[in-house]
Tab-separated table of C-alpha atoms in Angstrom:
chain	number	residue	atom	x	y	z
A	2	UNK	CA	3.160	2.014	24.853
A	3	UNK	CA	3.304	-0.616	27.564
A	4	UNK	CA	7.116	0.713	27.606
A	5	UNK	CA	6.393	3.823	28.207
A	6	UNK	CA	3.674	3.631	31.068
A	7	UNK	CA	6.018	1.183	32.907
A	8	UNK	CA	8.256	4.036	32.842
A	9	UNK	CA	5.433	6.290	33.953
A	10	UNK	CA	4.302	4.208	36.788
A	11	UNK	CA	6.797	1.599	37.249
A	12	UNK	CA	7.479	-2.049	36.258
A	13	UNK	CA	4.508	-3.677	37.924
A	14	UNK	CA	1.374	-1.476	37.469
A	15	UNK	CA	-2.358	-2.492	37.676
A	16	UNK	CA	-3.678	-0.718	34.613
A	17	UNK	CA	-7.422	-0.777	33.419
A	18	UNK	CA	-8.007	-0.094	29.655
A	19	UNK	CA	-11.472	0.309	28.347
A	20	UNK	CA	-11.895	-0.084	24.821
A	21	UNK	CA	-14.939	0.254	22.052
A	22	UNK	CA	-16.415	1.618	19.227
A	23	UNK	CA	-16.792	5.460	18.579
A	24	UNK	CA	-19.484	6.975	21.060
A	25	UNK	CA	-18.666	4.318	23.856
A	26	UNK	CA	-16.464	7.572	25.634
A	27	UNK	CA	-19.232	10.240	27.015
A	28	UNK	CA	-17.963	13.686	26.459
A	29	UNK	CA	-18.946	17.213	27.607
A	30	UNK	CA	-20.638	19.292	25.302
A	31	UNK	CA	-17.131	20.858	25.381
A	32	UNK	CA	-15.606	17.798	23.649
A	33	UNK	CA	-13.991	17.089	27.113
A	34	UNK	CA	-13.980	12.947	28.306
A	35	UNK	CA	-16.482	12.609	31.563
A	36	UNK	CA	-14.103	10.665	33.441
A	37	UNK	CA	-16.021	10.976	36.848
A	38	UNK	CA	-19.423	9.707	35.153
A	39	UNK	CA	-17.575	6.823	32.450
A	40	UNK	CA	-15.644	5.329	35.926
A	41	UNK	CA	-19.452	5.443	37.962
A	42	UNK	CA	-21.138	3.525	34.537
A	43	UNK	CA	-17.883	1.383	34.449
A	44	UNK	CA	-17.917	0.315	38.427
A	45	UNK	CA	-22.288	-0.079	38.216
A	46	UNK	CA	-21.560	-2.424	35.129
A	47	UNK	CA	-23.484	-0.469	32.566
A	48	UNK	CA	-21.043	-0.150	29.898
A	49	UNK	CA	-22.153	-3.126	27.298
A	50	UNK	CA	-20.534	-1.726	24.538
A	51	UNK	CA	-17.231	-1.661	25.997
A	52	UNK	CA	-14.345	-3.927	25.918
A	53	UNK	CA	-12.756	-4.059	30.012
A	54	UNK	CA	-8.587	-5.476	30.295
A	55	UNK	CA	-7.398	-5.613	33.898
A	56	UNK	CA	-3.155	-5.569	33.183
């Protein structure tokens, strides 16, 4: 994977992952991820549940 994203995005990038049990990604009754609202809970610190890597 890391492979493939440096191909992606180049050989140096700055990569977040966010990582945690099922339910820790809020989704629209449509099924769809809420990016917008899981990056505002992410930058206010009120994701406990979830596991943060800078790379």
């Amino acid at each position: 994977m890391a492979a493939q994203l440096r191909g992606e995005f180049g050989p140096d990038p700055f990569l977040t992952v966010v990582a945690g049990r099922r339910g820790v990604i809020h989704r629209t009754s449509s099924g769809k991820p809420r990016r917008r609202h899981m990056w505002e809970l992410l930058q206010s610190g009120a994701m406990p549940r979830a596991t943060v890597s800078h790379h």
